[in-house]
Tab-separated table of N, CA and C in Angstrom:
chain	number	residue	atom	x	y	z
A	203	MET	N	102.289	49.835	99.331
A	203	MET	CA	102.461	51.084	100.089
A	203	MET	C	101.963	50.718	101.596
A	204	HIS	N	102.690	51.216	102.496
A	204	HIS	CA	102.278	51.024	103.970
A	204	HIS	C	101.297	52.019	104.291
A	205	LEU	N	100.618	51.720	105.379
A	205	LEU	CA	99.636	52.577	105.954
A	205	LEU	C	100.258	53.857	106.379
A	206	ILE	N	101.350	53.820	107.062
A	206	ILE	CA	102.068	55.005	107.572
A	206	ILE	C	102.446	55.948	106.414
A	207	ASP	N	102.854	55.316	105.231
A	207	ASP	CA	103.197	56.184	104.132
A	207	ASP	C	101.945	56.971	103.572
A	208	LEU	N	100.914	56.249	103.554
A	208	LEU	CA	99.550	56.808	103.116
A	208	LEU	C	99.171	57.988	104.091
A	209	VAL	N	99.343	57.781	105.339
A	209	VAL	CA	98.975	58.783	106.343
A	209	VAL	C	99.888	60.006	106.257
A	210	ILE	N	101.198	59.783	106.001
A	210	ILE	CA	102.193	60.933	105.852
A	210	ILE	C	101.872	61.717	104.586
A	211	GLN	N	101.526	60.959	103.425
A	211	GLN	CA	101.089	61.696	102.164
A	211	GLN	C	99.844	62.536	102.297
A	212	LEU	N	98.783	61.869	103.161
A	212	LEU	CA	97.537	62.642	103.351
A	212	LEU	C	97.796	63.814	104.197
A	213	LEU	N	98.660	63.728	105.229
A	213	LEU	CA	98.994	64.814	106.019
A	213	LEU	C	99.733	65.963	105.305
A	214	HIS	N	100.675	65.605	104.509
A	214	HIS	CA	101.532	66.487	103.635
A	214	HIS	C	100.573	67.283	102.626
A	215	HIS	N	99.628	66.432	101.999
A	215	HIS	CA	98.646	67.151	101.114
A	215	HIS	C	97.775	68.031	101.774
A	216	SER	N	97.260	67.618	102.902
A	216	SER	CA	96.329	68.419	103.833
A	216	SER	C	97.095	69.882	104.167
A	217	MET	N	98.215	69.629	104.686
A	217	MET	CA	98.944	70.963	104.979
A	217	MET	C	99.211	71.902	103.838
A	218	GLN	N	99.490	71.291	102.752
A	218	GLN	CA	99.759	72.100	101.555
A	218	GLN	C	98.513	72.845	101.224
A	219	ILE	N	97.223	72.170	101.272
A	219	ILE	CA	96.079	72.944	101.009
A	219	ILE	C	95.714	73.962	102.065
A	220	LEU	N	96.002	73.607	103.262
A	220	LEU	CA	95.694	74.594	104.359
A	220	LEU	C	96.598	75.850	104.261
A	221	PHE	N	97.898	75.787	103.997
A	221	PHE	CA	98.773	76.784	103.928
A	221	PHE	C	98.622	77.693	102.782
A	222	THR	N	98.283	77.006	101.660
A	222	THR	CA	98.107	77.862	100.441
A	222	THR	C	96.896	78.795	100.580
A	223	HIS	N	95.918	78.479	101.416
A	223	HIS	CA	94.753	79.319	101.655
A	223	HIS	C	94.733	80.277	102.613
A	224	LEU	N	95.859	80.112	103.501
A	224	LEU	CA	95.990	81.178	104.626
A	224	LEU	C	96.603	82.459	104.003
A	225	ARG	N	96.047	83.633	104.495
A	225	ARG	CA	96.591	84.873	104.044
A	225	ARG	C	97.638	85.285	105.107
A	226	THR	N	98.761	85.609	104.564
A	226	THR	CA	99.897	85.934	105.524
A	226	THR	C	100.199	87.452	105.567
A	227	GLU	N	99.678	88.167	104.589
A	227	GLU	CA	99.844	89.658	104.563
A	227	GLU	C	98.828	90.392	105.295
A	228	ILE	N	99.154	91.578	105.763
A	228	ILE	CA	98.033	92.453	106.335
A	228	ILE	C	97.613	93.361	105.158
A	229	LEU	N	96.348	93.392	104.871
A	229	LEU	CA	95.764	94.232	103.901
A	229	LEU	C	95.709	95.691	104.232
A	230	HIS	N	95.731	96.564	103.186
A	230	HIS	CA	95.879	98.030	103.477
A	230	HIS	C	94.658	98.543	104.452
A	231	PRO	N	93.406	98.142	104.331
A	231	PRO	CA	92.448	98.512	105.361
A	231	PRO	C	92.835	98.212	106.739
A	232	GLU	N	93.414	97.019	107.010
A	232	GLU	CA	93.824	96.583	108.259
A	232	GLU	C	95.005	97.489	108.775
A	233	LYS	N	95.929	97.761	107.835
A	233	LYS	CA	97.099	98.466	108.302
A	233	LYS	C	96.575	99.899	108.650
A	234	GLY	N	95.597	100.459	107.838
A	234	GLY	CA	95.038	101.861	108.178
A	234	GLY	C	94.341	101.822	109.499
A	235	LYS	N	93.665	100.782	109.813
A	235	LYS	CA	92.950	100.639	111.049
A	235	LYS	C	93.930	100.586	112.187
A	236	ASN	N	95.065	99.786	112.100
A	236	ASN	CA	96.060	99.646	113.071
A	236	ASN	C	96.708	101.107	113.323
A	237	SER	N	96.658	102.041	112.398
A	237	SER	CA	97.299	103.315	112.500
A	237	SER	C	96.204	104.282	112.904
A	238	ASN	N	95.112	103.910	113.359
A	238	ASN	CA	93.987	104.677	113.893
A	238	ASN	C	93.300	105.541	112.758
A	239	PHE	N	93.400	105.160	111.516
A	239	PHE	CA	92.580	105.697	110.536
A	239	PHE	C	91.044	105.216	110.654
A	240	PRO	N	90.008	106.034	110.370
A	240	PRO	CA	88.721	105.512	110.517
A	240	PRO	C	88.418	104.538	109.426
A	241	ASP	N	87.401	103.745	109.623
A	241	ASP	CA	86.965	102.715	108.633
A	241	ASP	C	86.510	103.243	107.325
A	242	TRP	N	86.081	104.521	107.359
A	242	TRP	CA	85.585	105.149	106.152
A	242	TRP	C	86.656	105.864	105.239
A	243	TYR	N	87.905	105.939	105.892
A	243	TYR	CA	88.830	106.559	105.180
A	243	TYR	C	89.371	105.824	103.802
A	244	VAL	N	89.513	106.448	102.827
A	244	VAL	CA	89.846	105.784	101.495
A	244	VAL	C	91.259	106.245	101.147
A	245	PHE	N	92.119	105.195	100.842
A	245	PHE	CA	93.475	105.488	100.482
A	245	PHE	C	93.364	105.202	98.937
A	246	LYS	N	93.883	106.309	98.190
A	246	LYS	CA	93.831	106.231	96.775
A	246	LYS	C	95.128	105.600	96.257
A	247	GLY	N	95.071	105.133	95.008
A	247	GLY	CA	96.251	104.595	94.343
A	247	GLY	C	96.187	103.082	94.442
A	248	LYS	N	97.152	102.452	93.673
A	248	LYS	CA	97.378	101.087	93.669
A	248	LYS	C	97.647	100.491	95.015
A	249	PRO	N	97.187	99.240	95.310
A	249	PRO	CA	97.364	98.581	96.517
A	249	PRO	C	98.754	98.176	96.793
A	250	THR	N	99.507	97.955	95.712
A	250	THR	CA	100.953	97.481	95.781
A	250	THR	C	101.872	98.334	95.113
A	251	VAL	N	103.161	98.143	95.303
A	251	VAL	CA	104.171	99.077	94.774
A	251	VAL	C	104.355	98.627	93.252
A	252	VAL	N	104.577	99.655	92.472
A	252	VAL	CA	104.895	99.452	91.140
A	252	VAL	C	106.173	100.195	90.799
A	253	SER	N	107.155	99.508	90.185
A	253	SER	CA	108.454	100.014	89.987
A	253	SER	C	108.413	101.311	89.125
A	254	HIS	N	109.151	102.363	89.569
A	254	HIS	CA	109.142	103.557	88.795
A	254	HIS	C	109.955	103.515	87.588
A	255	LYS	N	111.004	102.592	87.536
A	255	LYS	CA	111.675	102.409	86.236
A	255	LYS	C	110.884	101.684	85.407
A	256	LEU	N	110.031	100.724	85.789
A	256	LEU	CA	109.011	99.998	84.746
A	256	LEU	C	108.077	100.953	84.207
A	257	LEU	N	107.556	101.901	85.134
A	257	LEU	CA	106.599	102.837	84.534
A	257	LEU	C	107.239	103.832	83.462
A	258	GLN	N	108.447	104.132	83.691
A	258	GLN	CA	109.133	105.133	82.841
A	258	GLN	C	109.368	104.191	81.553
A	259	ARG	N	109.785	103.028	81.681
A	259	ARG	CA	110.127	102.169	80.379
A	259	ARG	C	108.942	102.071	79.567
A	260	GLU	N	107.764	101.935	80.245
A	260	GLU	CA	106.440	101.654	79.413
A	260	GLU	C	105.772	103.000	79.172
A	261	GLY	N	106.321	104.128	79.513
A	261	GLY	CA	105.756	105.339	79.210
A	261	GLY	C	104.518	105.784	80.053
A	262	ARG	N	104.432	105.127	81.205
A	262	ARG	CA	103.340	105.359	82.146
A	262	ARG	C	103.680	106.147	83.382
A	263	GLU	N	104.304	107.275	83.172
A	263	GLU	CA	104.766	108.168	84.310
A	263	GLU	C	103.609	108.720	85.066
A	264	GLU	N	102.486	108.898	84.404
A	264	GLU	CA	101.409	109.518	85.183
A	264	GLU	C	100.979	108.642	86.297
A	265	GLU	N	101.327	107.306	86.319
A	265	GLU	CA	100.882	106.459	87.287
A	265	GLU	C	101.917	106.384	88.469
A	266	LYS	N	102.919	107.311	88.418
A	266	LYS	CA	103.994	107.258	89.444
A	266	LYS	C	103.411	108.052	90.541
A	267	HIS	N	102.972	107.264	91.539
A	267	HIS	CA	102.421	107.891	92.855
A	267	HIS	C	102.654	106.875	93.901
A	268	LEU	N	102.506	107.155	95.087
A	268	LEU	CA	102.768	106.189	96.177
A	268	LEU	C	101.565	105.159	96.205
A	269	CYS	N	101.880	103.978	96.472
A	269	CYS	CA	100.962	103.035	96.654
A	269	CYS	C	100.254	103.159	97.966
A	270	GLN	N	99.151	102.364	98.266
A	270	GLN	CA	98.464	102.534	99.523
A	270	GLN	C	99.282	102.094	100.760
A	271	TYR	N	100.062	101.183	100.584
A	271	TYR	CA	100.961	100.711	101.733
A	271	TYR	C	101.857	101.866	102.147
A	272	ASN	N	102.509	102.442	101.107
A	272	ASN	CA	103.358	103.564	101.454
A	272	ASN	C	102.729	104.866	101.962
A	273	GLN	N	101.516	104.983	101.459
A	273	GLN	CA	100.752	106.152	102.001
A	273	GLN	C	100.496	106.058	103.525
A	274	ILE	N	100.035	104.708	103.866
A	274	ILE	CA	99.658	104.484	105.267
A	274	ILE	C	101.062	104.567	106.096
A	275	GLY	N	102.173	104.074	105.583
A	275	GLY	CA	103.348	104.049	106.295
A	275	GLY	C	103.871	105.419	106.453
A	276	ASN	N	103.735	106.292	105.458
A	276	ASN	CA	104.364	107.675	105.583
A	276	ASN	C	103.406	108.566	106.274
A	277	ALA	N	102.204	108.238	106.504
A	277	ALA	CA	101.102	109.246	107.183
A	277	ALA	C	101.385	109.294	108.739
A	278	VAL	N	101.050	110.369	109.174
A	278	VAL	CA	100.956	110.705	110.697
A	278	VAL	C	99.643	110.170	111.034
A	279	PRO	N	99.700	109.173	112.025
A	279	PRO	CA	98.325	108.746	112.520
A	279	PRO	C	97.475	109.861	113.034
A	280	PRO	N	96.205	109.756	112.711
A	280	PRO	CA	95.189	110.761	113.100
A	280	PRO	C	95.229	111.142	114.560
A	281	PHE	N	95.375	110.249	115.460
A	281	PHE	CA	95.279	110.560	116.811
A	281	PHE	C	96.642	111.387	117.182
A	282	LEU	N	97.711	110.915	116.693
A	282	LEU	CA	99.027	111.751	116.959
A	282	LEU	C	98.963	113.099	116.333
A	283	ALA	N	98.374	113.243	115.079
A	283	ALA	CA	98.197	114.658	114.415
A	283	ALA	C	97.369	115.471	115.348
A	284	ARG	N	96.308	114.921	115.890
A	284	ARG	CA	95.466	115.726	116.718
A	284	ARG	C	96.130	116.128	118.038
A	285	ALA	N	96.778	115.220	118.512
A	285	ALA	CA	97.582	115.564	119.842
A	285	ALA	C	98.594	116.578	119.447
A	286	ILE	N	99.347	116.552	118.474
A	286	ILE	CA	100.340	117.631	118.145
A	286	ILE	C	99.689	118.924	117.857
A	287	ALA	N	98.584	118.909	117.105
A	287	ALA	CA	97.815	120.193	116.853
A	287	ALA	C	97.212	120.775	118.121
A	288	GLU	N	96.704	119.956	119.003
A	288	GLU	CA	96.069	120.550	120.242
A	288	GLU	C	97.016	121.246	121.156
A	289	LYS	N	98.261	120.792	121.094
A	289	LYS	CA	99.315	121.266	122.197
A	289	LYS	C	99.493	122.770	121.951
A	290	PRO	N	99.760	123.358	120.877
A	290	PRO	CA	99.888	124.884	120.822
A	290	PRO	C	98.504	125.586	120.985
A	291	ILE	N	97.434	124.992	120.688
A	291	ILE	CA	96.203	125.628	120.935
A	291	ILE	C	95.861	125.757	122.454
A	292	PHE	N	96.141	124.687	123.161
A	292	PHE	CA	95.995	124.764	124.609
A	292	PHE	C	96.905	125.773	125.233
A	293	SER	N	98.143	125.867	124.753
A	293	SER	CA	99.126	126.815	125.223
A	293	SER	C	98.693	128.258	124.939
A	294	ILE	N	98.155	128.500	123.843
A	294	ILE	CA	97.660	129.869	123.523
A	294	ILE	C	96.542	130.268	124.277
A	295	ILE	N	95.579	129.322	124.643
A	295	ILE	CA	94.300	129.570	125.316
A	295	ILE	C	94.738	129.841	126.777
A	296	ASN	N	95.605	129.030	127.368
A	296	ASN	CA	95.993	129.107	128.758
A	296	ASN	C	97.040	130.261	128.923
């Protein structure tokens, strides 16, 4: 085996190790923070999506609720909710 082949194999192996340990998804606390939720805010439920058909087939319908990612995605960010709520209050006061 030539030296160049060994170097290529070593680089290939190193890249596989590197990329298998990199995290590519954003976790739900990070998504919540990006949506202006405070650090102490707790999202209930499972962190990932569970198929509703699977839950029904296994008789686990009580677990049918939004996962944390969907809760964050469907929520109105707190700063936006506050701005929307303050608008009518200011108009009533003035």
